[in-house]
Amino acid sequence: MPAEPEILDELRRLRARVPQLTGALAASVDGLVLAHDTPGVEPEGVAALTATALGVAVRMADVTGQGDLRELLVRGVYGYVATYAAGRTAVLTLLAQDRVNVGRLHLEGRRSGTRIGELVDAEAAARALGRAPAKGARPAARTGAARTRTTRAPRTTGTNAPTPTES
């Protein structure tokens, strides 16, 4: 995989920016390891479990009408496992100590997920065209309309509406 060194560099830069990270892993949505910096943790097992958790989270977001999955956060007694979408076919999973600033974790995780997604998507596009991407080349800029957020409609229950327990 030609993008692996660049992905590994991004994981190492991410761990330098967030010192409370204990591991970082990029994987395909199918659970195959793309690159990892996870001392003391089996990357193949984490990638496989990430794919499983991702399947459940995607289904939960769909069933509840929340749209495409962006991220998944699990908090344990000793820390966090955060998974971020990374392009169309990859995810970034981060392991962090309990004392991590969760806002910073999200900010840096989202940025790195975007960068890794660009690398993976550029490689997939180059492979589809039958050539390898140039080393160190930045992916092409996105074309088309920019995504915009729409506001959610307010809930339809009124404050004066009787509840099922009122008679």
CSV table of C-alpha atoms in Angstrom, one decimal:
chain,number,residue,atom,x,y,z
A,1,MET,CA,0.0,0.0,0.0
A,2,PRO,CA,1.8,3.2,-1.2
A,3,ALA,CA,-0.1,5.5,1.2
A,4,GLU,CA,0.9,3.5,4.3
A,5,PRO,CA,4.1,5.6,5.1
A,6,GLU,CA,2.1,8.9,4.9
A,7,ILE,CA,-0.7,7.5,7.0
A,8,LEU,CA,1.8,6.3,9.7
A,9,ASP,CA,3.4,9.8,9.6
A,10,GLU,CA,0.0,11.3,10.2
A,11,LEU,CA,-0.6,8.9,13.2
A,12,ARG,CA,2.7,9.8,14.7
A,13,ARG,CA,2.1,13.6,14.3
A,14,LEU,CA,-1.3,13.1,15.9
A,15,ARG,CA,0.2,11.3,18.9
A,16,ALA,CA,2.7,14.2,19.3
A,17,ARG,CA,-0.1,16.8,19.2
A,18,VAL,CA,-2.2,14.9,21.8
A,19,PRO,CA,0.2,13.4,24.4
A,20,GLN,CA,-2.5,11.5,26.2
A,21,LEU,CA,-3.1,9.2,23.2
A,22,THR,CA,-1.9,5.7,23.9
A,23,GLY,CA,-2.5,4.5,20.4
A,24,ALA,CA,-3.7,5.3,16.9
A,25,LEU,CA,-4.8,3.1,14.2
A,26,ALA,CA,-6.1,3.5,10.6
A,27,ALA,CA,-8.2,0.7,9.2
A,28,SER,CA,-10.5,-0.1,6.4
A,29,VAL,CA,-14.2,-0.2,7.3
A,30,ASP,CA,-13.9,-4.0,6.8
A,31,GLY,CA,-11.4,-4.2,9.7
A,32,LEU,CA,-8.1,-4.5,7.8
A,33,VAL,CA,-5.2,-2.5,9.3
A,34,LEU,CA,-3.8,0.2,7.1
A,35,ALA,CA,-1.3,1.7,9.5
A,36,HIS,CA,-0.9,1.7,13.3
A,37,ASP,CA,1.0,3.2,16.2
A,38,THR,CA,-0.4,1.1,19.0
A,39,PRO,CA,2.3,0.0,21.5
A,40,GLY,CA,1.1,-2.8,23.7
A,41,VAL,CA,-2.2,-3.4,21.7
A,42,GLU,CA,-2.8,-5.9,19.0
A,43,PRO,CA,-3.7,-3.8,16.0
A,44,GLU,CA,-5.6,-6.6,14.1
A,45,GLY,CA,-7.9,-7.2,17.0
A,46,VAL,CA,-8.6,-3.5,17.5
A,47,ALA,CA,-9.3,-3.1,13.7
A,48,ALA,CA,-11.7,-6.1,13.7
A,49,LEU,CA,-13.5,-4.8,16.8
A,50,THR,CA,-13.7,-1.3,15.3
A,51,ALA,CA,-15.4,-2.7,12.2
A,52,THR,CA,-17.9,-4.5,14.4
A,53,ALA,CA,-18.6,-1.5,16.5
A,54,LEU,CA,-18.8,0.6,13.4
A,55,GLY,CA,-21.5,-1.6,11.9
A,56,VAL,CA,-23.6,-1.3,15.0
A,57,ALA,CA,-23.0,2.5,15.2
A,58,VAL,CA,-23.9,3.0,11.5
A,59,ARG,CA,-27.1,1.1,12.0
A,60,MET,CA,-28.0,3.1,15.2
A,61,ALA,CA,-27.4,6.4,13.4
A,62,ASP,CA,-29.5,5.2,10.5
A,63,VAL,CA,-32.4,3.9,12.5
A,64,THR,CA,-32.6,7.0,14.6
A,65,GLY,CA,-32.4,9.3,11.6
A,66,GLN,CA,-29.1,11.0,12.6
A,67,GLY,CA,-27.5,10.6,9.1
A,68,ASP,CA,-24.2,9.3,8.1
A,69,LEU,CA,-21.9,8.2,11.0
A,70,ARG,CA,-19.1,10.7,11.8
A,71,GLU,CA,-17.7,9.4,15.0
A,72,LEU,CA,-18.0,7.0,17.8
A,73,LEU,CA,-16.8,7.5,21.4
A,74,VAL,CA,-16.5,4.8,24.0
A,75,ARG,CA,-15.5,5.7,27.6
A,76,GLY,CA,-14.1,3.1,29.9
A,77,VAL,CA,-12.8,3.3,33.4
A,78,TYR,CA,-9.2,3.8,32.2
A,79,GLY,CA,-9.8,5.9,29.1
A,80,TYR,CA,-11.4,6.4,25.7
A,81,VAL,CA,-11.7,4.7,22.4
A,82,ALA,CA,-12.7,7.2,19.7
A,83,THR,CA,-13.4,6.2,16.1
A,84,TYR,CA,-13.7,8.8,13.3
A,85,ALA,CA,-14.7,8.5,9.6
A,86,ALA,CA,-11.7,8.7,7.4
A,87,GLY,CA,-12.9,9.1,3.8
A,88,ARG,CA,-15.2,6.7,2.1
A,89,THR,CA,-13.5,3.4,3.0
A,90,ALA,CA,-11.4,4.0,6.2
A,91,VAL,CA,-11.7,4.8,9.9
A,92,LEU,CA,-9.3,6.3,12.4
A,93,THR,CA,-9.4,4.7,15.9
A,94,LEU,CA,-7.7,6.5,18.8
A,95,LEU,CA,-7.0,5.2,22.3
A,96,ALA,CA,-6.6,7.8,25.0
A,97,GLN,CA,-6.0,8.1,28.7
A,98,ASP,CA,-8.9,9.1,30.9
A,99,ARG,CA,-7.4,12.5,31.6
A,100,VAL,CA,-7.4,13.5,27.9
A,101,ASN,CA,-9.2,16.7,26.9
A,102,VAL,CA,-12.1,15.2,25.0
A,103,GLY,CA,-12.6,18.4,23.0
A,104,ARG,CA,-9.0,18.3,21.9
A,105,LEU,CA,-9.3,14.6,21.1
A,106,HIS,CA,-12.3,15.3,18.8
A,107,LEU,CA,-10.6,18.3,17.1
A,108,GLU,CA,-7.4,16.5,16.4
A,109,GLY,CA,-9.1,13.2,15.6
A,110,ARG,CA,-11.4,14.8,13.0
A,111,ARG,CA,-8.5,16.6,11.4
A,112,SER,CA,-6.4,13.5,11.1
A,113,GLY,CA,-9.4,11.5,10.0
A,114,THR,CA,-9.9,14.0,7.2
A,115,ARG,CA,-6.2,13.8,6.1
A,116,ILE,CA,-6.1,10.0,6.3
A,117,GLY,CA,-9.3,9.9,4.3
A,118,GLU,CA,-7.8,12.1,1.6
A,119,LEU,CA,-4.8,9.8,1.4
A,120,VAL,CA,-6.8,6.6,1.2
A,121,ASP,CA,-9.3,8.0,-1.3
A,122,ALA,CA,-6.5,9.4,-3.5
A,123,GLU,CA,-4.8,6.0,-3.6
A,124,ALA,CA,-8.1,4.3,-4.4
A,125,ALA,CA,-8.8,6.8,-7.2
A,126,ALA,CA,-5.3,6.3,-8.6
A,127,ARG,CA,-5.6,2.5,-8.4
A,128,ALA,CA,-9.0,2.8,-10.3
A,129,LEU,CA,-7.2,4.7,-13.0
A,130,GLY,CA,-4.4,2.0,-13.1
A,131,ARG,CA,-1.6,4.0,-11.7
A,132,ALA,CA,0.1,4.7,-8.4
A,133,PRO,CA,-0.3,8.1,-6.7
A,134,ALA,CA,2.9,10.2,-6.7
A,135,LYS,CA,4.8,10.0,-3.4
A,136,GLY,CA,3.9,13.0,-1.2
A,137,ALA,CA,1.3,14.3,-3.7
A,138,ARG,CA,-1.7,16.0,-2.1
A,139,PRO,CA,-5.1,14.7,-3.2
A,140,ALA,CA,-6.9,16.8,-5.7
A,141,ALA,CA,-9.2,19.5,-4.3
A,142,ARG,CA,-12.8,18.6,-4.0
A,143,THR,CA,-15.2,19.8,-6.6
A,144,GLY,CA,-18.9,20.4,-6.5
A,145,ALA,CA,-21.1,22.1,-4.0
A,146,ALA,CA,-20.0,22.5,-0.5
A,147,ARG,CA,-21.9,20.6,2.2
A,148,THR,CA,-24.2,22.7,4.4
A,149,ARG,CA,-25.9,22.0,7.6
A,150,THR,CA,-29.6,22.3,7.8
A,151,THR,CA,-31.4,23.1,11.0
A,152,ARG,CA,-33.5,20.5,12.7
A,153,ALA,CA,-37.2,21.1,13.0
A,154,PRO,CA,-38.4,21.6,16.6
A,155,ARG,CA,-40.1,18.8,18.3
A,156,THR,CA,-43.8,18.7,17.7
A,157,THR,CA,-44.9,18.1,21.3
A,158,GLY,CA,-46.4,21.3,22.7
A,159,THR,CA,-46.2,22.4,26.3
A,160,ASN,CA,-50.0,22.5,26.6
A,161,ALA,CA,-50.6,19.1,25.0
A,162,PRO,CA,-51.9,16.5,27.5
A,163,THR,CA,-49.6,13.6,28.2
A,164,PRO,CA,-50.7,10.0,28.2
A,165,THR,CA,-50.7,10.0,32.0
A,166,GLU,CA,-53.0,13.0,32.3
A,167,SER,CA,-56.8,12.6,32.2
